[in-house]
Amino acid sequence: MAQLNEDLAFEVLAVVSEIPRGKVATYGQIARLIGQPNQARLVGKILSRAEYFGDYPCHRVVNQAGRLVPGWADQAWLLQAEGIPFKKKGYVDMAAAQWED
């Protein structure tokens, strides 16, 4: 199992910084891109602490179904400002908005 450390955090955040405006990625997608395909939860943990490492577009990361982070009201607003399409129940339309890495 991967351990949370600064090098891993910067690896995750480097991928997050590559997500283009108007697109979203999933936690699992980021985990796969850093060579840790079973570590989606670890990616989420890192993103929950991203402010300690700098300014990254963490609002562009959602779960595989397009669900937003519970309790982060600004995430929907930030995504809507970028033109991200939503489906019913406030989920991101993944078919239209997922970043093709």
Tab-separated table of N, CA, C and O in Angstrom:
chain	number	residue	atom	x	y	z
A	1	MET	N	0.841	-1.184	0.000
A	1	MET	CA	0.000	0.000	0.000
A	1	MET	C	0.882	1.242	0.000
A	1	MET	O	1.870	1.320	0.717
A	2	ALA	N	0.512	2.206	-0.796
A	2	ALA	CA	1.269	3.453	-0.874
A	2	ALA	C	1.113	4.244	0.421
A	2	ALA	O	0.064	4.232	1.042
A	3	GLN	N	2.170	4.901	0.814
A	3	GLN	CA	2.160	5.726	2.013
A	3	GLN	C	2.039	7.190	1.607
A	3	GLN	O	2.628	7.626	0.618
A	4	LEU	N	1.277	7.923	2.380
A	4	LEU	CA	1.125	9.348	2.146
A	4	LEU	C	2.425	10.043	2.537
A	4	LEU	O	2.864	9.967	3.676
A	5	ASN	N	3.069	10.658	1.557
A	5	ASN	CA	4.274	11.433	1.820
A	5	ASN	C	4.309	12.610	0.860
A	5	ASN	O	3.507	12.694	-0.066
A	6	GLU	N	5.228	13.517	1.084
A	6	GLU	CA	5.282	14.738	0.291
A	6	GLU	C	5.537	14.464	-1.192
A	6	GLU	O	4.935	15.101	-2.058
A	7	ASP	N	6.406	13.516	-1.509
A	7	ASP	CA	6.687	13.201	-2.910
A	7	ASP	C	5.425	12.701	-3.614
A	7	ASP	O	5.128	13.106	-4.736
A	8	LEU	N	4.688	11.817	-2.960
A	8	LEU	CA	3.450	11.294	-3.531
A	8	LEU	C	2.421	12.411	-3.680
A	8	LEU	O	1.720	12.495	-4.692
A	9	ALA	N	2.354	13.289	-2.696
A	9	ALA	CA	1.418	14.412	-2.769
A	9	ALA	C	1.713	15.278	-3.987
A	9	ALA	O	0.799	15.630	-4.741
A	10	PHE	N	2.975	15.603	-4.195
A	10	PHE	CA	3.319	16.439	-5.348
A	10	PHE	C	3.097	15.698	-6.669
A	10	PHE	O	2.772	16.310	-7.684
A	11	GLU	N	3.244	14.396	-6.665
A	11	GLU	CA	2.958	13.607	-7.869
A	11	GLU	C	1.468	13.698	-8.223
A	11	GLU	O	1.097	13.923	-9.373
A	12	VAL	N	0.617	13.542	-7.221
A	12	VAL	CA	-0.834	13.662	-7.423
A	12	VAL	C	-1.174	15.073	-7.886
A	12	VAL	O	-1.912	15.267	-8.860
A	13	LEU	N	-0.647	16.061	-7.210
A	13	LEU	CA	-0.973	17.454	-7.527
A	13	LEU	C	-0.447	17.874	-8.895
A	13	LEU	O	-1.067	18.699	-9.569
A	14	ALA	N	0.651	17.282	-9.335
A	14	ALA	CA	1.145	17.561	-10.693
A	14	ALA	C	0.139	17.096	-11.733
A	14	ALA	O	-0.097	17.782	-12.728
A	15	VAL	N	-0.464	15.932	-11.505
A	15	VAL	CA	-1.491	15.440	-12.435
A	15	VAL	C	-2.726	16.340	-12.371
A	15	VAL	O	-3.286	16.713	-13.405
A	16	VAL	N	-3.139	16.713	-11.169
A	16	VAL	CA	-4.312	17.583	-11.011
A	16	VAL	C	-4.096	18.896	-11.760
A	16	VAL	O	-5.013	19.404	-12.410
A	17	SER	N	-2.882	19.425	-11.726
A	17	SER	CA	-2.600	20.694	-12.403
A	17	SER	C	-2.706	20.578	-13.922
A	17	SER	O	-2.846	21.584	-14.610
A	18	GLU	N	-2.665	19.356	-14.452
A	18	GLU	CA	-2.772	19.141	-15.897
A	18	GLU	C	-4.219	19.027	-16.386
A	18	GLU	O	-4.456	19.053	-17.596
A	19	ILE	N	-5.178	18.878	-15.482
A	19	ILE	CA	-6.577	18.751	-15.899
A	19	ILE	C	-6.990	20.080	-16.522
A	19	ILE	O	-6.934	21.123	-15.868
A	20	PRO	N	-7.398	20.061	-17.789
A	20	PRO	CA	-7.728	21.331	-18.446
A	20	PRO	C	-9.010	21.969	-17.909
A	20	PRO	O	-9.913	21.271	-17.434
A	21	ARG	N	-9.060	23.261	-18.012
A	21	ARG	CA	-10.271	24.010	-17.669
A	21	ARG	C	-11.430	23.429	-18.485
A	21	ARG	O	-11.290	23.156	-19.666
A	22	GLY	N	-12.572	23.238	-17.834
A	22	GLY	CA	-13.745	22.699	-18.522
A	22	GLY	C	-13.803	21.183	-18.544
A	22	GLY	O	-14.678	20.603	-19.181
A	23	LYS	N	-12.870	20.516	-17.870
A	23	LYS	CA	-12.843	19.048	-17.789
A	23	LYS	C	-12.695	18.624	-16.342
A	23	LYS	O	-12.248	19.397	-15.492
A	24	VAL	N	-13.060	17.380	-16.058
A	24	VAL	CA	-12.875	16.809	-14.721
A	24	VAL	C	-12.163	15.472	-14.849
A	24	VAL	O	-12.164	14.848	-15.909
A	25	ALA	N	-11.557	15.047	-13.753
A	25	ALA	CA	-10.939	13.725	-13.657
A	25	ALA	C	-11.480	13.062	-12.398
A	25	ALA	O	-12.025	13.727	-11.521
A	26	THR	N	-11.319	11.755	-12.314
A	26	THR	CA	-11.762	11.033	-11.130
A	26	THR	C	-10.567	10.714	-10.238
A	26	THR	O	-9.418	10.716	-10.690
A	27	TYR	N	-10.866	10.402	-8.990
A	27	TYR	CA	-9.808	10.008	-8.056
A	27	TYR	C	-9.074	8.778	-8.585
A	27	TYR	O	-7.847	8.715	-8.541
A	28	GLY	N	-9.836	7.814	-9.082
A	28	GLY	CA	-9.242	6.593	-9.618
A	28	GLY	C	-8.389	6.853	-10.852
A	28	GLY	O	-7.348	6.217	-11.046
A	29	GLN	N	-8.811	7.764	-11.681
A	29	GLN	CA	-8.061	8.122	-12.877
A	29	GLN	C	-6.701	8.715	-12.484
A	29	GLN	O	-5.668	8.348	-13.052
A	30	ILE	N	-6.697	9.585	-11.493
A	30	ILE	CA	-5.445	10.175	-11.036
A	30	ILE	C	-4.550	9.105	-10.422
A	30	ILE	O	-3.349	9.056	-10.686
A	31	ALA	N	-5.142	8.226	-9.624
A	31	ALA	CA	-4.361	7.132	-9.018
A	31	ALA	C	-3.703	6.280	-10.100
A	31	ALA	O	-2.531	5.919	-9.994
A	32	ARG	N	-4.449	5.972	-11.148
A	32	ARG	CA	-3.899	5.181	-12.249
A	32	ARG	C	-2.753	5.923	-12.935
A	32	ARG	O	-1.716	5.341	-13.252
A	33	LEU	N	-2.913	7.220	-13.141
A	33	LEU	CA	-1.895	8.007	-13.836
A	33	LEU	C	-0.588	8.113	-13.055
A	33	LEU	O	0.474	8.317	-13.652
A	34	ILE	N	-0.647	7.974	-11.734
A	34	ILE	CA	0.593	8.025	-10.949
A	34	ILE	C	1.127	6.626	-10.657
A	34	ILE	O	2.062	6.462	-9.875
A	35	GLY	N	0.524	5.618	-11.276
A	35	GLY	CA	1.012	4.260	-11.107
A	35	GLY	C	0.547	3.576	-9.836
A	35	GLY	O	1.140	2.600	-9.399
A	36	GLN	N	-0.527	4.082	-9.245
A	36	GLN	CA	-1.091	3.517	-8.013
A	36	GLN	C	-2.588	3.244	-8.236
A	36	GLN	O	-3.443	3.865	-7.607
A	37	PRO	N	-2.934	2.331	-9.143
A	37	PRO	CA	-4.325	2.187	-9.588
A	37	PRO	C	-5.350	1.840	-8.515
A	37	PRO	O	-6.537	2.073	-8.716
A	38	ASN	N	-4.939	1.342	-7.390
A	38	ASN	CA	-5.891	0.983	-6.330
A	38	ASN	C	-5.895	1.983	-5.179
A	38	ASN	O	-6.330	1.652	-4.082
A	39	GLN	N	-5.434	3.180	-5.425
A	39	GLN	CA	-5.269	4.155	-4.345
A	39	GLN	C	-6.119	5.412	-4.513
A	39	GLN	O	-5.698	6.518	-4.151
A	40	ALA	N	-7.334	5.261	-5.017
A	40	ALA	CA	-8.213	6.418	-5.199
A	40	ALA	C	-8.478	7.144	-3.879
A	40	ALA	O	-8.517	8.376	-3.832
A	41	ARG	N	-8.637	6.395	-2.799
A	41	ARG	CA	-8.884	7.025	-1.490
A	41	ARG	C	-7.678	7.847	-1.030
A	41	ARG	O	-7.837	8.911	-0.424
A	42	LEU	N	-6.498	7.361	-1.315
A	42	LEU	CA	-5.292	8.109	-0.964
A	42	LEU	C	-5.232	9.417	-1.751
A	42	LEU	O	-4.861	10.458	-1.205
A	43	VAL	N	-5.625	9.369	-3.008
A	43	VAL	CA	-5.689	10.592	-3.817
A	43	VAL	C	-6.644	11.582	-3.161
A	43	VAL	O	-6.334	12.770	-3.023
A	44	GLY	N	-7.804	11.095	-2.729
A	44	GLY	CA	-8.761	11.967	-2.049
A	44	GLY	C	-8.189	12.579	-0.785
A	44	GLY	O	-8.405	13.767	-0.501
A	45	LYS	N	-7.458	11.805	-0.034
A	45	LYS	CA	-6.845	12.300	1.194
A	45	LYS	C	-5.835	13.404	0.883
A	45	LYS	O	-5.787	14.432	1.554
A	46	ILE	N	-5.030	13.181	-0.140
A	46	ILE	CA	-4.049	14.196	-0.547
A	46	ILE	C	-4.759	15.474	-0.979
A	46	ILE	O	-4.375	16.576	-0.581
A	47	LEU	N	-5.806	15.339	-1.775
A	47	LEU	CA	-6.516	16.522	-2.260
A	47	LEU	C	-7.192	17.280	-1.125
A	47	LEU	O	-7.321	18.504	-1.192
A	48	SER	N	-7.595	16.573	-0.079
A	48	SER	CA	-8.219	17.258	1.059
A	48	SER	C	-7.217	18.134	1.803
A	48	SER	O	-7.605	19.004	2.576
A	49	ARG	N	-5.929	17.923	1.550
A	49	ARG	CA	-4.867	18.706	2.199
A	49	ARG	C	-4.063	19.536	1.195
A	49	ARG	O	-2.991	20.036	1.523
A	50	ALA	N	-4.562	19.669	0.000
A	50	ALA	CA	-3.810	20.317	-1.082
A	50	ALA	C	-3.432	21.761	-0.781
A	50	ALA	O	-2.401	22.242	-1.254
A	51	GLU	N	-4.230	22.451	0.015
A	51	GLU	CA	-3.931	23.863	0.292
A	51	GLU	C	-2.586	24.038	0.995
A	51	GLU	O	-1.987	25.103	0.934
A	52	TYR	N	-2.077	22.986	1.623
A	52	TYR	CA	-0.778	23.065	2.285
A	52	TYR	C	0.384	23.009	1.286
A	52	TYR	O	1.523	23.293	1.640
A	53	PHE	N	0.091	22.641	0.045
A	53	PHE	CA	1.134	22.476	-0.971
A	53	PHE	C	1.109	23.557	-2.043
A	53	PHE	O	2.002	23.631	-2.867
A	54	GLY	N	0.056	24.356	-2.075
A	54	GLY	CA	-0.049	25.392	-3.090
A	54	GLY	C	-1.467	25.498	-3.615
A	54	GLY	O	-2.407	24.982	-3.016
A	55	ASP	N	-1.614	26.136	-4.749
A	55	ASP	CA	-2.923	26.383	-5.350
A	55	ASP	C	-3.110	25.459	-6.549
A	55	ASP	O	-2.423	25.628	-7.566
A	56	TYR	N	-4.001	24.503	-6.422
A	56	TYR	CA	-4.251	23.516	-7.474
A	56	TYR	C	-5.744	23.458	-7.771
A	56	TYR	O	-6.553	23.705	-6.881
A	57	PRO	N	-6.117	23.101	-9.007
A	57	PRO	CA	-7.543	23.050	-9.371
A	57	PRO	C	-8.231	21.762	-8.893
A	57	PRO	O	-8.760	20.974	-9.686
A	58	CYS	N	-8.213	21.552	-7.583
A	58	CYS	CA	-8.783	20.330	-7.004
A	58	CYS	C	-10.280	20.226	-7.230
A	58	CYS	O	-10.838	19.124	-7.151
A	59	HIS	N	-10.932	21.345	-7.522
A	59	HIS	CA	-12.369	21.307	-7.793
A	59	HIS	C	-12.678	20.488	-9.044
A	59	HIS	O	-13.810	20.060	-9.228
A	60	ARG	N	-11.681	20.221	-9.868
A	60	ARG	CA	-11.871	19.448	-11.100
A	60	ARG	C	-11.801	17.941	-10.879
A	60	ARG	O	-11.810	17.178	-11.847
A	61	VAL	N	-11.747	17.502	-9.640
A	61	VAL	CA	-11.677	16.072	-9.334
A	61	VAL	C	-12.973	15.653	-8.645
A	61	VAL	O	-13.386	16.260	-7.655
A	62	VAL	N	-13.610	14.629	-9.205
A	62	VAL	CA	-14.887	14.121	-8.698
A	62	VAL	C	-14.801	12.599	-8.605
A	62	VAL	O	-13.839	11.998	-9.086
A	63	ASN	N	-15.825	11.971	-8.027
A	63	ASN	CA	-15.779	10.511	-7.993
A	63	ASN	C	-16.207	9.957	-9.346
A	63	ASN	O	-16.626	10.699	-10.238
A	64	GLN	N	-16.106	8.640	-9.519
A	64	GLN	CA	-16.342	8.030	-10.831
A	64	GLN	C	-17.752	8.241	-11.365
A	64	GLN	O	-17.981	8.188	-12.572
A	65	ALA	N	-18.709	8.494	-10.483
A	65	ALA	CA	-20.087	8.739	-10.900
A	65	ALA	C	-20.339	10.215	-11.195
A	65	ALA	O	-21.416	10.580	-11.654
A	66	GLY	N	-19.359	11.068	-10.911
A	66	GLY	CA	-19.520	12.498	-11.124
A	66	GLY	C	-20.006	13.235	-9.892
A	66	GLY	O	-20.352	14.413	-9.959
A	67	ARG	N	-20.015	12.550	-8.749
A	67	ARG	CA	-20.473	13.184	-7.513
A	67	ARG	C	-19.403	14.132	-6.984
A	67	ARG	O	-18.211	13.848	-7.028
A	68	LEU	N	-19.865	15.247	-6.443
A	68	LEU	CA	-18.969	16.255	-5.894
A	68	LEU	C	-18.574	15.907	-4.463
A	68	LEU	O	-19.145	15.011	-3.850
A	69	VAL	N	-17.614	16.646	-3.934
A	69	VAL	CA	-17.143	16.443	-2.572
A	69	VAL	C	-18.241	16.885	-1.600
A	69	VAL	O	-18.682	18.039	-1.658
A	70	PRO	N	-18.679	16.000	-0.726
A	70	PRO	CA	-19.701	16.399	0.254
A	70	PRO	C	-19.188	17.524	1.152
A	70	PRO	O	-18.045	17.493	1.611
A	71	GLY	N	-20.000	18.536	1.355
A	71	GLY	CA	-19.627	19.633	2.241
A	71	GLY	C	-18.797	20.735	1.593
A	71	GLY	O	-18.442	21.702	2.264
A	72	TRP	N	-18.474	20.609	0.321
A	72	TRP	CA	-17.700	21.662	-0.366
A	72	TRP	C	-18.634	22.363	-1.351
A	72	TRP	O	-18.678	22.048	-2.531
A	73	ALA	N	-19.376	23.316	-0.833
A	73	ALA	CA	-20.402	23.996	-1.621
A	73	ALA	C	-19.824	24.736	-2.827
A	73	ALA	O	-20.478	24.827	-3.868
A	74	ASP	N	-18.637	25.278	-2.709
A	74	ASP	CA	-18.046	26.053	-3.809
A	74	ASP	C	-17.644	25.203	-5.007
A	74	ASP	O	-17.458	25.734	-6.103
A	75	GLN	N	-17.504	23.901	-4.833
A	75	GLN	CA	-17.049	23.060	-5.940
A	75	GLN	C	-18.004	23.150	-7.126
A	75	GLN	O	-17.568	23.317	-8.267
A	76	ALA	N	-19.294	23.052	-6.887
A	76	ALA	CA	-20.275	23.131	-7.980
A	76	ALA	C	-20.184	24.477	-8.684
A	76	ALA	O	-20.198	24.545	-9.916
A	77	TRP	N	-20.084	25.537	-7.908
A	77	TRP	CA	-19.996	26.871	-8.487
A	77	TRP	C	-18.746	27.010	-9.356
A	77	TRP	O	-18.806	27.550	-10.464
A	78	LEU	N	-17.599	26.522	-8.857
A	78	LEU	CA	-16.347	26.598	-9.623
A	78	LEU	C	-16.439	25.815	-10.929
A	78	LEU	O	-15.969	26.282	-11.979
A	79	LEU	N	-17.036	24.637	-10.890
A	79	LEU	CA	-17.181	23.826	-12.101
A	79	LEU	C	-18.159	24.470	-13.080
A	79	LEU	O	-17.915	24.504	-14.290
A	80	GLN	N	-19.258	24.989	-12.575
A	80	GLN	CA	-20.235	25.658	-13.452
A	80	GLN	C	-19.610	26.872	-14.131
A	80	GLN	O	-19.885	27.143	-15.301
A	81	ALA	N	-18.753	27.576	-13.417
A	81	ALA	CA	-18.075	28.744	-13.987
A	81	ALA	C	-17.162	28.358	-15.148
A	81	ALA	O	-16.872	29.176	-16.017
A	82	GLU	N	-16.721	27.095	-15.167
A	82	GLU	CA	-15.877	26.599	-16.256
A	82	GLU	C	-16.698	25.948	-17.365
A	82	GLU	O	-16.136	25.428	-18.320
A	83	GLY	N	-18.012	25.931	-17.211
A	83	GLY	CA	-18.871	25.352	-18.242
A	83	GLY	C	-19.063	23.851	-18.140
A	83	GLY	O	-19.505	23.212	-19.102
A	84	ILE	N	-18.740	23.263	-17.006
A	84	ILE	CA	-18.928	21.821	-16.818
A	84	ILE	C	-20.420	21.516	-16.802
A	84	ILE	O	-21.166	22.111	-16.030
A	85	PRO	N	-20.880	20.569	-17.640
A	85	PRO	CA	-22.300	20.215	-17.631
A	85	PRO	C	-22.652	19.279	-16.468
A	85	PRO	O	-21.851	18.425	-16.091
A	86	PHE	N	-23.840	19.483	-15.919
A	86	PHE	CA	-24.330	18.664	-14.820
A	86	PHE	C	-25.573	17.896	-15.236
A	86	PHE	O	-26.322	18.324	-16.106
A	87	LYS	N	-25.768	16.764	-14.576
A	87	LYS	CA	-26.968	15.963	-14.741
A	87	LYS	C	-27.869	16.214	-13.537
A	87	LYS	O	-27.548	17.033	-12.681
A	88	LYS	N	-28.965	15.488	-13.470
A	88	LYS	CA	-29.850	15.603	-12.321
A	88	LYS	C	-29.103	15.244	-11.047
A	88	LYS	O	-28.116	14.527	-11.072
A	89	LYS	N	-29.590	15.717	-9.938
A	89	LYS	CA	-29.024	15.466	-8.612
A	89	LYS	C	-27.663	16.121	-8.409
A	89	LYS	O	-26.951	15.791	-7.473
A	90	GLY	N	-27.264	17.015	-9.301
A	90	GLY	CA	-26.020	17.740	-9.122
A	90	GLY	C	-24.757	16.979	-9.452
A	90	GLY	O	-23.672	17.378	-9.069
A	91	TYR	N	-24.893	15.880	-10.175
A	91	TYR	CA	-23.716	15.109	-10.582
A	91	TYR	C	-23.175	15.670	-11.885
A	91	TYR	O	-23.932	16.095	-12.756
A	92	VAL	N	-21.848	15.632	-12.045
A	92	VAL	CA	-21.216	16.055	-13.299
A	92	VAL	C	-21.576	15.059	-14.389
A	92	VAL	O	-21.615	13.853	-14.160
A	93	ASP	N	-21.829	15.558	-15.583
A	93	ASP	CA	-22.065	14.697	-16.747
A	93	ASP	C	-20.700	14.178	-17.213
A	93	ASP	O	-19.998	14.837	-17.967
A	94	MET	N	-20.339	13.009	-16.725
A	94	MET	CA	-19.004	12.461	-16.991
A	94	MET	C	-18.782	12.166	-18.480
A	94	MET	O	-17.669	12.321	-18.974
A	95	ALA	N	-19.812	11.773	-19.182
A	95	ALA	CA	-19.658	11.472	-20.608
A	95	ALA	C	-19.225	12.731	-21.378
A	95	ALA	O	-18.484	12.648	-22.350
A	96	ALA	N	-19.678	13.870	-20.925
A	96	ALA	CA	-19.353	15.116	-21.616
A	96	ALA	C	-18.119	15.818	-21.058
A	96	ALA	O	-17.459	16.552	-21.786
A	97	ALA	N	-17.809	15.596	-19.779
A	97	ALA	CA	-16.796	16.431	-19.133
A	97	ALA	C	-15.519	15.715	-18.715
A	97	ALA	O	-14.558	16.379	-18.325
A	98	GLN	N	-15.454	14.376	-18.793
A	98	GLN	CA	-14.252	13.701	-18.286
A	98	GLN	C	-13.049	13.956	-19.164
A	98	GLN	O	-13.113	13.849	-20.388
A	99	TRP	N	-11.956	14.287	-18.523
A	99	TRP	CA	-10.677	14.520	-19.187
A	99	TRP	C	-10.160	13.209	-19.762
A	99	TRP	O	-10.106	12.199	-19.088
A	100	GLU	N	-9.792	13.244	-21.007
A	100	GLU	CA	-9.172	12.094	-21.652
A	100	GLU	C	-7.675	12.234	-21.505
A	100	GLU	O	-7.047	13.019	-22.211
A	101	ASP	N	-7.112	11.523	-20.547
A	101	ASP	CA	-5.678	11.679	-20.240
A	101	ASP	C	-4.786	11.050	-21.280
A	101	ASP	O	-5.026	10.285	-22.075
